[in-house]
Coordinates of C-alpha atoms and ligand atoms in Angstrom, one line a residue:
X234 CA -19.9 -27.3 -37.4
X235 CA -22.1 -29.8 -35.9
X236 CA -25.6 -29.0 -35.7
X237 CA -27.5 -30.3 -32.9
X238 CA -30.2 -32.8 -33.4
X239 CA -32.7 -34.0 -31.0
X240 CA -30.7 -37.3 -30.8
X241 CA -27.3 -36.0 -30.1
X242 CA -28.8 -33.7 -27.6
X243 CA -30.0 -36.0 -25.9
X244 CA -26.6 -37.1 -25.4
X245 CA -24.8 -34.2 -23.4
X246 CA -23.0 -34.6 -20.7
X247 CA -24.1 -32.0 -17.6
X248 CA -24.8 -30.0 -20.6
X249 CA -21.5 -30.6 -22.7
X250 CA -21.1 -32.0 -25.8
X251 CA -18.4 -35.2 -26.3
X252 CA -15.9 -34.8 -29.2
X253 CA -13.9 -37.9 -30.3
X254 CA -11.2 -38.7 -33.1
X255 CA -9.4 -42.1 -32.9
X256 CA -5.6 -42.8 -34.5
X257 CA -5.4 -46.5 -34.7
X258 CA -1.9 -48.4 -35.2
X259 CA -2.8 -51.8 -36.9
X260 CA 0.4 -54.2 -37.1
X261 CA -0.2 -55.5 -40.7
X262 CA 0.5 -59.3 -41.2
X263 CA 3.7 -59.3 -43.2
X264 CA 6.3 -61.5 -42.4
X265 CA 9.1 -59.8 -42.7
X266 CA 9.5 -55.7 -41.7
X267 CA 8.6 -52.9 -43.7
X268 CA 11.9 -51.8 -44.9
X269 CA 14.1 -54.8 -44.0
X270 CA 13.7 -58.6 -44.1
X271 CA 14.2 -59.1 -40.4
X272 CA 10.9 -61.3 -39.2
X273 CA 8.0 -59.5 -37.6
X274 CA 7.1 -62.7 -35.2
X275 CA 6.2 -62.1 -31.7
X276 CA 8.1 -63.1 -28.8
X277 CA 11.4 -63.7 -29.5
X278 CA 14.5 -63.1 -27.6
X279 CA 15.2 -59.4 -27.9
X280 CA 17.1 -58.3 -30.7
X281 CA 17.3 -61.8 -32.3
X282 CA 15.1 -60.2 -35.3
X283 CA 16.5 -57.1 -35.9
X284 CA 18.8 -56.2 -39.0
X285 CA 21.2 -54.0 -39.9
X286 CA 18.1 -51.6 -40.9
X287 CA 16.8 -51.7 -37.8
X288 CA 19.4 -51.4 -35.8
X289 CA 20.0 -48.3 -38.1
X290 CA 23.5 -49.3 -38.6
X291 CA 25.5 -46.6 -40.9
X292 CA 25.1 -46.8 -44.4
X293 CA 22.3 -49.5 -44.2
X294 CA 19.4 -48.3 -46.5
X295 CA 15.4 -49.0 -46.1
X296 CA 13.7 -51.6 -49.0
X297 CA 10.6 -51.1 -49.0
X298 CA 8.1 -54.1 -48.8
X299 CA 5.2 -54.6 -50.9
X300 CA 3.5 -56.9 -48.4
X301 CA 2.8 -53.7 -46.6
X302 CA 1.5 -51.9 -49.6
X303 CA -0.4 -54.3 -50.6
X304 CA -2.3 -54.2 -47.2
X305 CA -2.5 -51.0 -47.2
X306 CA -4.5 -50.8 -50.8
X307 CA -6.6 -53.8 -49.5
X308 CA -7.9 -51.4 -46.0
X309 CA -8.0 -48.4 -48.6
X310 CA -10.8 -50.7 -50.8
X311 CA -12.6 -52.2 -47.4
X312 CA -13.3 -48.1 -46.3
X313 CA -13.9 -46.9 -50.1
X314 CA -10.9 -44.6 -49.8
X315 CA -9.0 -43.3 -52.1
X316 CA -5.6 -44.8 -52.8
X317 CA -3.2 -42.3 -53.7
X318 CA -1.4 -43.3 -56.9
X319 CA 1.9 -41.7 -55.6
X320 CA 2.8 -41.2 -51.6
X321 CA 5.7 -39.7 -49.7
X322 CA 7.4 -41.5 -46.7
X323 CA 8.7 -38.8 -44.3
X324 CA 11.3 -38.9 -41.6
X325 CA 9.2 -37.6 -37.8
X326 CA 12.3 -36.7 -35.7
X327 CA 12.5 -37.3 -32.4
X328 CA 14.8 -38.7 -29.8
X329 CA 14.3 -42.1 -27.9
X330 CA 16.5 -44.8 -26.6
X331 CA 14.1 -47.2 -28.9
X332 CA 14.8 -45.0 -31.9
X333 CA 18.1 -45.8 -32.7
X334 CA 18.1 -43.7 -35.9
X335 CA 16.8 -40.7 -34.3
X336 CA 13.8 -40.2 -36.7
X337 CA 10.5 -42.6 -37.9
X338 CA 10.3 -43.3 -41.1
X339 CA 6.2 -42.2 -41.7
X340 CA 4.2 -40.4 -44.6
X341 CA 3.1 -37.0 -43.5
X342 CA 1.8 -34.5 -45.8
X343 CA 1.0 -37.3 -48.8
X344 CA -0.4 -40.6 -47.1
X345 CA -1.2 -43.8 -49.1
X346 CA -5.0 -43.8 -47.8
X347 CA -6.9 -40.8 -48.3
X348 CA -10.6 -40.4 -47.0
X349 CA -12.7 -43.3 -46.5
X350 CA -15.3 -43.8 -44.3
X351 CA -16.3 -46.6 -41.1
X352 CA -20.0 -47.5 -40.8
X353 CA -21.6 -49.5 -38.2
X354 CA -25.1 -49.8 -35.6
X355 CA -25.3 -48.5 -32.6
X356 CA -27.9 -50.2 -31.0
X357 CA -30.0 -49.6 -34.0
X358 CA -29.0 -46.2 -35.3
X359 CA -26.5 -46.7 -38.1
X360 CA -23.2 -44.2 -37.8
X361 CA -20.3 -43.5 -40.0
X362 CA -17.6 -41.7 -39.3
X363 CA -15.3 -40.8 -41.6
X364 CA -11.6 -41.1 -42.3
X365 CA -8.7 -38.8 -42.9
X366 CA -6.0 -41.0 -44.0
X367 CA -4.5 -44.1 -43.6
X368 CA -0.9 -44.3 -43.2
X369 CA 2.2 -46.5 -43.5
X370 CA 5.1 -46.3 -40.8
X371 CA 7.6 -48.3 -38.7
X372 CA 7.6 -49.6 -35.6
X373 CA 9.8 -48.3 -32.7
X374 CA 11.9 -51.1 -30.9
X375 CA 11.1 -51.4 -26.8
X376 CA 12.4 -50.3 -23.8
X377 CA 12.7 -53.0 -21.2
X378 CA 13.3 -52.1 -18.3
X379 CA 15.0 -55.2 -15.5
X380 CA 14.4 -53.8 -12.0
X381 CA 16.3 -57.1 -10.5
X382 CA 19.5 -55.4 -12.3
X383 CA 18.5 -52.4 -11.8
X384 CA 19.5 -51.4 -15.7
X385 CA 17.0 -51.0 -19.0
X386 CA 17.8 -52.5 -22.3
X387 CA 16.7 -52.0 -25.7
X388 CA 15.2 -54.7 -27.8
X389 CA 14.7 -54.0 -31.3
X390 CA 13.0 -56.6 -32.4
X391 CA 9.4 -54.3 -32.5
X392 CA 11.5 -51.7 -34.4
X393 CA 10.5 -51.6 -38.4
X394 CA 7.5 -53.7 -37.5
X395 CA 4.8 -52.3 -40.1
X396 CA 1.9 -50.4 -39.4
X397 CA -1.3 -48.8 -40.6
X398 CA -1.8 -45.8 -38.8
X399 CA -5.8 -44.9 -39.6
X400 CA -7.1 -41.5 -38.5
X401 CA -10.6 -40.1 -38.0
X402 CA -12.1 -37.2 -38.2
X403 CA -13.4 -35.8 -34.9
X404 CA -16.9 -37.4 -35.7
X405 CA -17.9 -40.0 -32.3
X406 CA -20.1 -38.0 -30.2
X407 CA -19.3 -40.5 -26.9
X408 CA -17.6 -43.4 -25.4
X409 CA -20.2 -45.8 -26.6
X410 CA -20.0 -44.7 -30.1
X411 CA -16.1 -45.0 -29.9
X412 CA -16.2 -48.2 -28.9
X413 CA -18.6 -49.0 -31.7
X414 CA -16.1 -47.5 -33.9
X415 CA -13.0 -49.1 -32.6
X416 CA -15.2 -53.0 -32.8
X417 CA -16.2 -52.4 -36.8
X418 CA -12.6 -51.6 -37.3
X419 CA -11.2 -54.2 -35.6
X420 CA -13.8 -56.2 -37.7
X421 CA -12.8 -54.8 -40.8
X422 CA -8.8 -55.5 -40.5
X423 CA -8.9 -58.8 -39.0
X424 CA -11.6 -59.8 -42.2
X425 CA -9.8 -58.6 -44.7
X426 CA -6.7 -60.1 -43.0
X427 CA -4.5 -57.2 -43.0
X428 CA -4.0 -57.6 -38.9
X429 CA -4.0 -60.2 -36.6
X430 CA -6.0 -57.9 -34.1
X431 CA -4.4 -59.0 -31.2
X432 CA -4.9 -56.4 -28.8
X433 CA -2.9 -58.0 -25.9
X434 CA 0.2 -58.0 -28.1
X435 CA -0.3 -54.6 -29.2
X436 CA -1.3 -55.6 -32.9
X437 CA -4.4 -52.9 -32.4
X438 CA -3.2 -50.0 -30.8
X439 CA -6.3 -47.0 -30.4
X440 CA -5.6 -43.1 -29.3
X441 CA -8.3 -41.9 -28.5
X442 CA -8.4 -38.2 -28.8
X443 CA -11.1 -36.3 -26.3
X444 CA -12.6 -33.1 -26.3
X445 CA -15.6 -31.4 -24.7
X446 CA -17.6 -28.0 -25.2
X447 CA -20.6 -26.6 -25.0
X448 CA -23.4 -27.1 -28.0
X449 CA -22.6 -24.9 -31.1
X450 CA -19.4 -24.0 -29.7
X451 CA -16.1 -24.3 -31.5
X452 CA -14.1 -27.7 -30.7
X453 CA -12.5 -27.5 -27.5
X454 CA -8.7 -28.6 -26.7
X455 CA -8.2 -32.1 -27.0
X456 CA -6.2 -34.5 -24.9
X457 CA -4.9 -37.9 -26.3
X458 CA -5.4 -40.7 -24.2
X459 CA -2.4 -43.3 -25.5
X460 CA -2.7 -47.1 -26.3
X461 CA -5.6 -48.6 -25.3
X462 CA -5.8 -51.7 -25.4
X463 CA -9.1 -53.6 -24.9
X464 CA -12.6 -52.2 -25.7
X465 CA -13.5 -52.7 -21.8
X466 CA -10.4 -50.0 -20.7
X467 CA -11.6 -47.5 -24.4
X468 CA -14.8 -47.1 -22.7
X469 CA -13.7 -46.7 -19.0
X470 CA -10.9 -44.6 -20.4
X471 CA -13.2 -41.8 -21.7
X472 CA -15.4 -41.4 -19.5
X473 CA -13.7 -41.0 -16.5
X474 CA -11.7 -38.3 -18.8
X475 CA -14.7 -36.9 -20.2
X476 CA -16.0 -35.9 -16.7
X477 CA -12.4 -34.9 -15.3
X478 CA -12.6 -32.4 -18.6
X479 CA -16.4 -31.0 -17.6
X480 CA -14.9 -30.5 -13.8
X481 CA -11.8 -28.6 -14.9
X482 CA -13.8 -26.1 -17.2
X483 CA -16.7 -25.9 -14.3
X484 CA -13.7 -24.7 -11.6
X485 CA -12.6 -22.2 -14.4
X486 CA -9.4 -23.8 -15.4
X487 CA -8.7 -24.6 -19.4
X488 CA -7.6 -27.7 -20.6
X489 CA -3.9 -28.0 -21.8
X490 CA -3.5 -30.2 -25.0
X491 CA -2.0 -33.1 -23.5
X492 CA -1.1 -37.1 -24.1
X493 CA -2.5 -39.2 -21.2
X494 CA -2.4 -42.4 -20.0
X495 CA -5.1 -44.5 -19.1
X496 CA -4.7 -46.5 -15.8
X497 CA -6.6 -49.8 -15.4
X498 CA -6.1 -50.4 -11.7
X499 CA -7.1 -47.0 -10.4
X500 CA -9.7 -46.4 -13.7
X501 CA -8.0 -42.9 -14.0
X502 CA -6.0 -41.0 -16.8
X503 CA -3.0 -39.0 -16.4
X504 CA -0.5 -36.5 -18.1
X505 CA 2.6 -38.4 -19.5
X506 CA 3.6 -35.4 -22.2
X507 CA 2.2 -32.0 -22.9
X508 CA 1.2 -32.5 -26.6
X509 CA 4.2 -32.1 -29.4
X510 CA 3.2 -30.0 -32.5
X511 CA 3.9 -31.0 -35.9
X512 CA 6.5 -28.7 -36.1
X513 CA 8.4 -30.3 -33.3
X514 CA 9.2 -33.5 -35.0
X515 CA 10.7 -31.0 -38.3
X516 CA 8.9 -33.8 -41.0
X517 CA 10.7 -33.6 -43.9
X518 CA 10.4 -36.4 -47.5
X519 CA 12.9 -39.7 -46.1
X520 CA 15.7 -38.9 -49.5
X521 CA 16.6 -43.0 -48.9
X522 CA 12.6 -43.3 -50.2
X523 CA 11.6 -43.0 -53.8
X524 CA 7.9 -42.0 -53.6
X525 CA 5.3 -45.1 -53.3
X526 CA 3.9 -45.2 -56.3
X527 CA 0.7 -47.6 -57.5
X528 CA -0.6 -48.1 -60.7
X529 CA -4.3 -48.6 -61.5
X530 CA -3.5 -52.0 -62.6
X531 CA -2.4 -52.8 -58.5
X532 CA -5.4 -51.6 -57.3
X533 CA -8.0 -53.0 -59.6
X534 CA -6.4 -56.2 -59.1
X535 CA -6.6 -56.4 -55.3
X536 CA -10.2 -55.2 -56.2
X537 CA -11.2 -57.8 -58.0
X538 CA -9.4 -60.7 -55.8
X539 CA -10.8 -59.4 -52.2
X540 CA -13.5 -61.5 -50.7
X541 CA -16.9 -60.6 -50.0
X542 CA -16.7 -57.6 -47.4
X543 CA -18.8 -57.6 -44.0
X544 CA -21.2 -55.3 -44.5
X545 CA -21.6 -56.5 -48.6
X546 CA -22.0 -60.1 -47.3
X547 CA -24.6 -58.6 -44.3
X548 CA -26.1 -57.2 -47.5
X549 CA -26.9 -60.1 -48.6
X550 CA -28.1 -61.8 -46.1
X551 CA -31.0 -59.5 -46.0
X552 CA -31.9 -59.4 -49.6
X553 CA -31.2 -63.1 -50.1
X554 CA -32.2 -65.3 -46.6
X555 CA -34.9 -62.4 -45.7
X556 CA -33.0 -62.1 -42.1
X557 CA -33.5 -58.7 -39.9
X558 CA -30.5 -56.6 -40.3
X559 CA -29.9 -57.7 -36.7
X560 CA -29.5 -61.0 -37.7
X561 CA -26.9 -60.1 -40.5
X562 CA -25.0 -57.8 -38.7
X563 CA -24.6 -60.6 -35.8
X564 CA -23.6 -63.6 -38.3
X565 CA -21.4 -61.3 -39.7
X566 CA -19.0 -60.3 -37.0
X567 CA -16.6 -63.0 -38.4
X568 CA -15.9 -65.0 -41.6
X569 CA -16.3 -68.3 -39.5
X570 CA -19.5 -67.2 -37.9
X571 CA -20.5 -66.1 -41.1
X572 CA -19.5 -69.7 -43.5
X573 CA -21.1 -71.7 -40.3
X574 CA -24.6 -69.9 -40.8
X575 CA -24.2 -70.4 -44.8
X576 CA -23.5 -73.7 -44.6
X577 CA -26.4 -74.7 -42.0
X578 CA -28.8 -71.9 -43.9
X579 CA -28.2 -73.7 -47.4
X580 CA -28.4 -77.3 -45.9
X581 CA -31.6 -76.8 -43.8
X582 CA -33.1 -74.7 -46.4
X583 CA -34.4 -72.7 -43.8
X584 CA -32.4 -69.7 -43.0
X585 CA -34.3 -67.8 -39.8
X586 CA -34.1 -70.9 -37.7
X587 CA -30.3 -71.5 -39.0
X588 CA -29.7 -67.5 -37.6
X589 CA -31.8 -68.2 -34.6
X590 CA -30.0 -71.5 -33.5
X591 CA -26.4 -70.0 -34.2
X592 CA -26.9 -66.6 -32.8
X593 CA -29.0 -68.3 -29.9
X594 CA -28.4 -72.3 -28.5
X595 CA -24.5 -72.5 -30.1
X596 CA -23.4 -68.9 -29.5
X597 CA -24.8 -69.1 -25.4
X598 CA -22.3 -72.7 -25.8
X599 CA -19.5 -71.6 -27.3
X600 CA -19.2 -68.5 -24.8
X601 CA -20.0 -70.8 -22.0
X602 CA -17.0 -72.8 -22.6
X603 CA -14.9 -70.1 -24.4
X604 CA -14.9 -71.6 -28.0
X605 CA -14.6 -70.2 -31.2
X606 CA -16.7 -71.5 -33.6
X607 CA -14.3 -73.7 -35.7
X608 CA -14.0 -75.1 -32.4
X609 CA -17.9 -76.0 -32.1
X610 CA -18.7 -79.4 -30.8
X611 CA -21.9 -79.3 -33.3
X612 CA -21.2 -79.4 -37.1
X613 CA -23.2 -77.6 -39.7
X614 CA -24.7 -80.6 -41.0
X615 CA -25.4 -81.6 -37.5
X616 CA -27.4 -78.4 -36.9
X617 CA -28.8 -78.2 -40.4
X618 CA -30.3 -81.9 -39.9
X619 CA -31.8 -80.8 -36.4
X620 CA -33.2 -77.4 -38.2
X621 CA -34.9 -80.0 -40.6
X622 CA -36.7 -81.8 -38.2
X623 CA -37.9 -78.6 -36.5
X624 CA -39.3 -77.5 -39.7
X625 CA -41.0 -80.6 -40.7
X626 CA -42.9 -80.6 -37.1
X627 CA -40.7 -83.9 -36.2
X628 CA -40.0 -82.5 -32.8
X629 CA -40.9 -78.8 -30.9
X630 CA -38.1 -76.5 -30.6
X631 CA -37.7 -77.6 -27.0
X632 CA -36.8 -81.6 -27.8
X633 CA -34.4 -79.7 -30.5
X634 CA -33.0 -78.0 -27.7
X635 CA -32.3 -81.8 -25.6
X636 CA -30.7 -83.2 -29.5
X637 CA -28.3 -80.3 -29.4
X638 CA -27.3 -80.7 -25.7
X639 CA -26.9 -84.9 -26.7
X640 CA -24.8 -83.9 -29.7
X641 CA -22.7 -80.9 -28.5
X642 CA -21.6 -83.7 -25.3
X643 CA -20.6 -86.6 -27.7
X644 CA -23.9 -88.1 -26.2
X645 CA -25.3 -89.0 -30.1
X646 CA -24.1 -88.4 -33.4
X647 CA -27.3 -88.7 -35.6
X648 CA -30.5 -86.6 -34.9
X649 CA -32.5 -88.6 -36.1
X650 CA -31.5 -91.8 -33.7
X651 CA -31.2 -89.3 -30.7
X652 CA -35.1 -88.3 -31.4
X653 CA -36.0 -92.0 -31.5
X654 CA -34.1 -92.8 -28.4
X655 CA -35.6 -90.2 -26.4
X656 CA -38.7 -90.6 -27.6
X657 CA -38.8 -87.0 -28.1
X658 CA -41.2 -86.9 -31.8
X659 CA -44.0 -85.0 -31.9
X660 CA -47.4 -86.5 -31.8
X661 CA -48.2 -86.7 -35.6
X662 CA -51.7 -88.3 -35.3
X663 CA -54.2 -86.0 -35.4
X664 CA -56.8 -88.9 -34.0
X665 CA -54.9 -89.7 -31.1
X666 CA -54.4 -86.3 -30.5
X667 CA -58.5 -85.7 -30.4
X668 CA -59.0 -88.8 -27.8
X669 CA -56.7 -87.3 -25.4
X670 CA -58.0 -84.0 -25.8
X671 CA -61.7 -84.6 -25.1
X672 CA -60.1 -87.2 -22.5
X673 CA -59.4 -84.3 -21.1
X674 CA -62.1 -81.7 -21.7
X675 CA -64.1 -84.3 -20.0
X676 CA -62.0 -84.6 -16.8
X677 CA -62.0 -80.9 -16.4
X678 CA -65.8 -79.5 -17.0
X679 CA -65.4 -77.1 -14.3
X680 CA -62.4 -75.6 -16.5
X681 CA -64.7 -75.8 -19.7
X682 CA -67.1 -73.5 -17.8
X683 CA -64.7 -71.2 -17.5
X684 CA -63.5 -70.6 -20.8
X685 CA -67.3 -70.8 -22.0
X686 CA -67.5 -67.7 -19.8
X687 CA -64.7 -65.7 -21.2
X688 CA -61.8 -66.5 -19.2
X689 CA -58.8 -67.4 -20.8
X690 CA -56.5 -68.3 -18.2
X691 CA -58.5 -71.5 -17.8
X692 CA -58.1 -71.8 -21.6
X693 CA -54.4 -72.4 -20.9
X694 CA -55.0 -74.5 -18.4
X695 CA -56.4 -76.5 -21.0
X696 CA -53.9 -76.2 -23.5
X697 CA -51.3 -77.4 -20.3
X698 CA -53.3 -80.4 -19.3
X699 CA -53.5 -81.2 -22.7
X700 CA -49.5 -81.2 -23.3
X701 CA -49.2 -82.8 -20.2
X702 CA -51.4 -85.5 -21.3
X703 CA -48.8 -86.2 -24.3
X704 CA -46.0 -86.3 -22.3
X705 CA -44.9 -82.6 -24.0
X706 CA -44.8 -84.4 -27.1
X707 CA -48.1 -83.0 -29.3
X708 CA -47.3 -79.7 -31.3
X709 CA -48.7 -76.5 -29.1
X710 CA -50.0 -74.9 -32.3
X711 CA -52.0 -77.9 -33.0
X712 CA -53.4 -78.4 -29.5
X713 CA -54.5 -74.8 -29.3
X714 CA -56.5 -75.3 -32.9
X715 CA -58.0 -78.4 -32.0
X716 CA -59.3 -77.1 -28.1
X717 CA -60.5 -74.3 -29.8
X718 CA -62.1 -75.9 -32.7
X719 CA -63.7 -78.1 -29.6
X720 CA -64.6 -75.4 -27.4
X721 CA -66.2 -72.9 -30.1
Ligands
ADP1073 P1 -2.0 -34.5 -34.7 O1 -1.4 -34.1 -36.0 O2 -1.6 -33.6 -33.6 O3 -2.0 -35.9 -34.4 P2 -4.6 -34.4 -36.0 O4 -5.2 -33.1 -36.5 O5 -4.0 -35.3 -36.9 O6 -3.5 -34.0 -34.9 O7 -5.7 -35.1 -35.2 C1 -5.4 -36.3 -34.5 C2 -6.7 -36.9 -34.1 O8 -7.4 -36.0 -33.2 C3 -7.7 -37.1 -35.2 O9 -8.4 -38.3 -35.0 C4 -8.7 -36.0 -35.0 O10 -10.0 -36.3 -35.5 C5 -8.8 -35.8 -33.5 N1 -9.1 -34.4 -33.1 C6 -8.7 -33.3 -33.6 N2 -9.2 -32.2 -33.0 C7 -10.0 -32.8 -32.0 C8 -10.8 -32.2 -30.9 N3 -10.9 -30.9 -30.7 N4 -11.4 -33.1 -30.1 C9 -11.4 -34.4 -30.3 N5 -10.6 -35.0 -31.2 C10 -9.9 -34.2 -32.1
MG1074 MG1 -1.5 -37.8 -35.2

């Protein structure tokens, strides 16, 4: 039972309540299948990687790999699961031309991942929602289907490609959150570097499963919205099915469990299946599969040999650069992002203005010309040596702003010889300074006046003819102390 707070009220929907579980299929990086050593590379002619196994000749039997299991634990530690010290693969029976042996080879009632939770902001509330299991299975192979011939084929070489199939519990309360969700866990795979997370080639499969009722009432009947397969599509994806739910309950009819499709060019979901039950698929313990079994030992292990975690290294960053939790979360949403900022945060010694210049000037760059940040024209010692000179009052933030622009177009190497060719340092001497200014408190007594009487527009009038009088290149701060000091 859900109990409604003020917050999630505030997030009905004409006065219904959004209910949302997601299934995930993450394609773990192994090279080589789960139960056969065919390869699991993308894109190769069909059925030029598939084995006896997968072809599911007679007689062949499944090996399991420990690639796969290994992944597996490593996801199980990133969501503080537990890891089930002994698992059961199952065969799910069911007929399709891509299913050559007429059943998947799955865990069912005993899955390797038990529990576990995903946690993550939404704008700035923090959510979790929890996890029901996490389990191991087998690719099906791929229907293709040649128009020109007029014929379909079968290419195997999908089939016995392994995944992690990660369930919630029915805990996202709408699209927004589930697309929260869906990001963090993306993060989390592709960190831990259990998944490639290409969502294109199908590496990060979500189902989203969608349900709507009135508050306090039981959950309603869910329909599955299959294989989505960018965050843009999740969020369209829900919504339009969220309100096609609400108007089939408002003309009176009740909602069939069901498995839809999600249509990007008309933005609409369809029926494709009326939902199988368990029963169906007659799950029964694969006899060619001892039960997975791990020992202590495997898991401590991997434990002790995983790197730093997102949220543990966003951790961190609070207690040890002092950043906003913003900040961390931002620098954390990659391992690259996240070594950049450590590397120009430890060089420059001054961590806020590393976060600021990586989340702000390089980020609005590297988007601009679509570049990942290995790729970034600026290194970190660059960045860090530019940071330096905007903390020592060298140069304003905005003559930082024409260094970066010099450096990230191959204009200048060195910061410190692109500020003295552009004559961009800040006026250091505090006596110069003063002539100019009362050059120009005498030039504009009119303006003097003003701010005598009160009015502080014609302060920064001041302040402006001031700056203007250095060429931009006197420190506001100081400007504003020393007109003040000269005006009290
Ligand atoms: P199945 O075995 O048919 O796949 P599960 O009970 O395993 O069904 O649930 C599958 C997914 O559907 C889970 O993510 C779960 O949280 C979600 N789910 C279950 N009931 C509902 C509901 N009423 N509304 C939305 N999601 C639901
Ligand atoms: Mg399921």
């Amino acid at each position: 039972m859900t109990t409604m707070s003020k917050d999630t009220n505030s997030l009905l929907v004409q006065g219904y309540e959004v209910v949302i579980g997601f299934e995930t299929h993450t394609q773990l990086t192994t090279q080589s299948k789960i139960f056969s050593r065919a390869s699991t590379a993308f894109g190769a002619e069909p059925n030029t990687q598939a084995s006896a196994v997968d072809f599911a000749l007679p007689g062949a039997l499944p090996v399991m790999n420990k690639g796969a299991v290994q992944r597996a634990i490593e996801f199980g530690l990133a969501v503080n699961a537990h890891i089930a010290e002994s698992s059961v693969f199952a065969r799910k029976n069911y007929f399709y031309p891509d299913l050559p042996k007429g059943y998947q080879i799955s865990q069912f009632e005993i899955p390797v991942v038990q529990g576990g939770v995903v946690e993550f902001y939404l704008g700035d509330e923090k959510k979790s929602v929890r996890l029901v299991r996490a389990h191991l299975e087998e690719d099906a192979g791929k229907s293709l289907h040649e128009d020109f011939i007029g014929m379909s084929g079968i290419d195997l070489n999908r089939a016995g490609t392994p995944l992690l199939e990660i369930v919630t519990e029915p805990d996202m309360r709408s699209s927004a959150e589930a697309v929260a969700y869906a990001k963090e866990l993306h993060k989390i795979v592709t960190w831990i570097g259990i998944c490639d997370g290409n969502m294109q080639e199908g590496s990060f499969r979500c189902d989203a499963n969608v349900s709507v009722r009135k508050p306090g009432a039981p959950l309603g009947t869910r329909r599955e919205i299959k294989n989505l397969n960018s965050f843009k599509f999740m969020q369209q994806a829900i919504d339009f099915e969220v309100r096609w739910q609400i108007e089939q309950i408002e003309d009176g009819h009740a909602i069939q469990q069901a498995t839809v499709l999600f249509d990007p060019d008309t933005g609409e979901t369809r029926a494709m299946r009326t939902k199988e039950d368990a029963a169906d698929y007659r799950y029964f313990p694969d006899p060619d599969l001892p039960p997975l079994v791990i020992g202590r030992d495997w898991v401590e292990r991997t434990r002790a040999e995983m790197s730093e975690l997102p949220r543990v290294m966003a951790a961190r960053f609070v207690k040890d650069y002092g950043l906003p939790e913003y900040d961390a979360g931002q620098l954390t949403q990659s391992k690259a992002t996240a070594a950049y900022f450590e590397a120009v945060a430890s060089a420059s010694k001054s961590p806020k203005l590393a976060s600021n210049w990586v989340m702000g000037e390089l980020s609005r760059r590297l988007n601009a010309e679509e570049k990942s940040i290995e790729a970034s024209a600026v290194s970190t010692a660059q960045l860090a040596q530019l940071i330096g000179r905007i903390a020592d009052g060298t140069i304003s933030n905005n003559a930082a702003r024409q260094v970066f622009e010099a450096l990230w177009t191959g204009a200048g190497q060195d910061v410190d010889a692109l500020i003295e060719a552009k004559g961009l340092k800040q006026m250091s001497d505090t006596g110069e300074l003063e002539r100019i200014i009362d050059a120009v408190l005498a030039a504009n007594a009119k303006n003097v006046e003003e701010v005598k009487a009160g009015n502080a527009k014609a302060f920064n009038a001041l302040v402006g003819q001031a700056m203007k009088a250095t060429k931009g290149k006197a420190n506001p701060a100081q400007v504003n102390e020393l007109l003040k000091k000269k005006l009290a």
